[in-house]
Structure formats: structure tokens, C-alpha cells
Coordinates of C-alpha atoms in Angstrom, one line a residue:
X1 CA 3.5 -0.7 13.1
X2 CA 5.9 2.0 11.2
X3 CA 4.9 4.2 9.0
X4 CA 5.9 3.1 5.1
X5 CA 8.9 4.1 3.2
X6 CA 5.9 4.8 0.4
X7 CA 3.2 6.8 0.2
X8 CA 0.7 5.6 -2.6
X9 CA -1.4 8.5 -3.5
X10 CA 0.9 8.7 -7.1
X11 CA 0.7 5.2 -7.5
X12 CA -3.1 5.5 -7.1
X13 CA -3.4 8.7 -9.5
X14 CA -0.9 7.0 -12.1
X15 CA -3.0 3.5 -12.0
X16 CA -6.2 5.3 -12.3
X17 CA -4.6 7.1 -16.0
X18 CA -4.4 10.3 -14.6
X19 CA -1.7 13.4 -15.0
X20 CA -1.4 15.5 -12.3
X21 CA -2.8 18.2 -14.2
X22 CA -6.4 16.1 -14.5
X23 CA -6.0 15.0 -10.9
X24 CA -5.7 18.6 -9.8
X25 CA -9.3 19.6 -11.7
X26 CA -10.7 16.6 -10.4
X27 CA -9.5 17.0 -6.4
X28 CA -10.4 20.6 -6.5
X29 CA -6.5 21.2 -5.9
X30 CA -4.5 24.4 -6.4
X31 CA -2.1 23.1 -8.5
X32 CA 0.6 20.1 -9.8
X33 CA 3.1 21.4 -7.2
X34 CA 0.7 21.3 -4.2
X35 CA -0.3 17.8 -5.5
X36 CA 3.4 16.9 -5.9
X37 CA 3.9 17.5 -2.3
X38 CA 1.0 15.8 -1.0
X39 CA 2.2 12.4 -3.3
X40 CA 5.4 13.1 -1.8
X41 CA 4.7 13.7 1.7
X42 CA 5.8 17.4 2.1
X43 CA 2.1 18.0 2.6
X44 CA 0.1 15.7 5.0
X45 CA -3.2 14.6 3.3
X46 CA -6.1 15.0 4.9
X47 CA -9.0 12.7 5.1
X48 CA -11.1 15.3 3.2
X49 CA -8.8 15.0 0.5
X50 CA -8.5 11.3 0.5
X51 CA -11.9 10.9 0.3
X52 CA -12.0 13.1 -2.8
X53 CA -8.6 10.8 -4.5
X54 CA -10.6 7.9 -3.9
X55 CA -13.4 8.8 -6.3
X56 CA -11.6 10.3 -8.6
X57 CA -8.9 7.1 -8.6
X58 CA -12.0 4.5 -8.2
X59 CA -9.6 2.9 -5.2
X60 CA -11.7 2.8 -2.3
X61 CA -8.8 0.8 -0.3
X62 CA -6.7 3.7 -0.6
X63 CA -9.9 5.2 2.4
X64 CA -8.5 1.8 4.3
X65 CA -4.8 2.5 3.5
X66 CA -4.9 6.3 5.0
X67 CA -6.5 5.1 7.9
X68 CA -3.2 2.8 8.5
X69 CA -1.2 4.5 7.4
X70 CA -2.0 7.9 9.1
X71 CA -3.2 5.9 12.5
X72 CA -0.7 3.3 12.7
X73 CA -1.1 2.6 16.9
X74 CA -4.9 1.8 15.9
X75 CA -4.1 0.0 12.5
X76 CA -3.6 -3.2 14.8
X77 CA -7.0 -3.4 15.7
X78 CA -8.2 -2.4 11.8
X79 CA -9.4 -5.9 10.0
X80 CA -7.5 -6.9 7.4
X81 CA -8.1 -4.6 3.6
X82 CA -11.1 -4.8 2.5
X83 CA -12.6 -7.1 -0.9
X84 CA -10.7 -5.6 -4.1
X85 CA -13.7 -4.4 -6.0
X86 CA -12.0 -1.9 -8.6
X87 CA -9.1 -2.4 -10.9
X88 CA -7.3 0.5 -8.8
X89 CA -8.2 -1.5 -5.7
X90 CA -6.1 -4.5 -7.1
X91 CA -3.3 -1.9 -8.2
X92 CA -2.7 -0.6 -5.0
X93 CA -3.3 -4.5 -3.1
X94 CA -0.3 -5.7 -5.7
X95 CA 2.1 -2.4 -4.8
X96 CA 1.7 -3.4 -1.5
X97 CA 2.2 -7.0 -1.4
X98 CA 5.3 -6.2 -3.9
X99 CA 6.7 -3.9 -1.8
X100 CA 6.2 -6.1 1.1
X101 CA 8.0 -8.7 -0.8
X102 CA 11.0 -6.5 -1.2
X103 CA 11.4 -5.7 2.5
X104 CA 11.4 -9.4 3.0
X105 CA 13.8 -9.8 0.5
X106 CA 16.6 -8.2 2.2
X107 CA 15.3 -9.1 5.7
X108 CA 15.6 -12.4 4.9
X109 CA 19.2 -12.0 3.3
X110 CA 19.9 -10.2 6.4
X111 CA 19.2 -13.1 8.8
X112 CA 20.7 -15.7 6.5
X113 CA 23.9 -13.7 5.5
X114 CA 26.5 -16.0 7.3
X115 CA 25.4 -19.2 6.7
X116 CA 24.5 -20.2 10.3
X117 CA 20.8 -21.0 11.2
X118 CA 20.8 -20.8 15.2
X119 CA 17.6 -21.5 17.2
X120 CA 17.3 -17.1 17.3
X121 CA 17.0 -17.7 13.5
X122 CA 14.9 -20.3 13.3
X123 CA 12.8 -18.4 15.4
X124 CA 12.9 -15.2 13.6
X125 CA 12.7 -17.4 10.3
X126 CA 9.6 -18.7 11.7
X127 CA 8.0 -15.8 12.3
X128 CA 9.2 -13.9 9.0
X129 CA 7.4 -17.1 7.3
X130 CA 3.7 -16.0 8.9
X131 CA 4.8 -12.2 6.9
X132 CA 5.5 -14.6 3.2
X133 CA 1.8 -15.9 4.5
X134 CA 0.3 -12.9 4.5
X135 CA 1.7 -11.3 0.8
X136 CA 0.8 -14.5 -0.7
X137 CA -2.9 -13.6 0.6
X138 CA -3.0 -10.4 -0.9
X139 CA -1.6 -11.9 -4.0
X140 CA -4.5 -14.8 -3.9
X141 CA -6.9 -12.0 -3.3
X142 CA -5.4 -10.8 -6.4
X143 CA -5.5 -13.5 -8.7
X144 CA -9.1 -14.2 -7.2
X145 CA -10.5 -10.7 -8.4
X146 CA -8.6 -11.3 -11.9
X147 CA -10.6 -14.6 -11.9
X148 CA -13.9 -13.0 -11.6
X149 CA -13.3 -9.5 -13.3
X150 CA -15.7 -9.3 -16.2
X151 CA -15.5 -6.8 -18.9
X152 CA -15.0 -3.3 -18.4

């Protein structure tokens, strides 16, 4: 597993309704610039600090994401994300399935770009359809939670 193009710690802070000023107070931070490099991965973010964005962006999958994301050769033996249970838990489950959807996109076009399907193709095609399986999960997850979510 690679690490992603994307690091989601802004897209966590931004769903949860938070400047980086308010973020900064609330992760016990020095200031917007030393959160700006830690959203944009000039900084790398410790667990210590993770654990403190994901009660102040009530997204406890971001705790599963780091983990991933920071361990990737033992991410294979992680299970899967765990039960969306906070409307920043769904926000970060739909970033990734969309942005999951957009590398397929172009890996896709990539494969099919001259026309011809060979049995390599079919293979690859085959195998890229199991990926499309596993988005559509996290969007069924999704839709589930959206199903059940009461009031706020």
C-alpha cells in the first residue's frame, strides 16, 4: 500500500466547522502556521496529536486513518474502517471513497485508452472491478448511516 496523495487532517478540521484559528485553541497548537504544516505534511503528525484532532473533529476514523496511513506495511493486516458513528466520520468515509473513485477514473481510462481489451486487460479489468466493489461499500456504509442518523 502507498502512502496517499491526501492527507485529511484539513478536510477533518473543515467538516468539523472549524478555522484554523479554533483548531489551534482546541489542539493546544502553537499557531495556524504550525497547523498549516501539519494539514499539509511539512510536519509529520503525531499520534498524540491525532488523538487530540479526533476529539475536537468528533471523527474517530481519522485514529483508524493515521494508523494506515502512517503504518502502511501493517495497514494490510488492519480490518476494514470501523462503523461511521459521527457526521465527521461519514465526511472523511465519502473523501475517501471519492477520491478513490477519481484514481479509478483515470486508471481505468488508462487501461482502456486504445480500444483493445486483451486477456492482460481483462485481467487487470477484473481486478480493478473488486477496487469499484470496495468504494461502493464505503458509499453503502454511507448511505446506511444517513438512513439511521436521527436528529442532531
Amino acid at each position: 500500500m502507498s502512502k496517499p496523495s491526501k492527507l485529511y487532517y484539513k478536510t477533518c478540521r473543515e467538516k468539523a466547522g472549524l478555522t484554523q484559528e479554533e483548531a489551534v485553541e482546541l489542539l493546544g497548537i502553537a499557531d495556524a502556521t504550525t497547523l498549516s504544516k501539519y494539514e499539509n505534511g511539512h510536519i509529520p503528525v503525531g499520534q498524540d496529536l491525532v488523538k487530540r484532532m479526533v476529539g475536537a473533529y468528533n471523527t474517530p476514523s481519522l485514529a483508524w486513518w493515521f494508523v494506515v496511513y502512517s503504518n502502511p506495511d501493517l495497514a494490510t493486516y488492519l480490518p476494514d474502517p470501523p462503523v461511521i458513528k459521527t457526521d465527521g466520520d461519514m465526511m472523511l468515509r465519502l473523501e475517501l471513497a471519492s477520491d478513490d473513485l477519481a484514481v479509478m477514473r483515470c486508471v481505468l481510462k488508462t487501461i482502456l485508452r486504445d480500444g483493445v481489451v486483451n486477456c492482460e486487460k481483462v485481467e487487470r479489468l477484473r481486478i480493478k472491478a473488486g477496487t469499484f466493489r470496495a468504494t461502493a461499500s464505503k458509499l453503502m456504509e454511507i448511505a446506511g448511516y444517513l438512513d439511521e442518523r436521527g436528529p442532531s
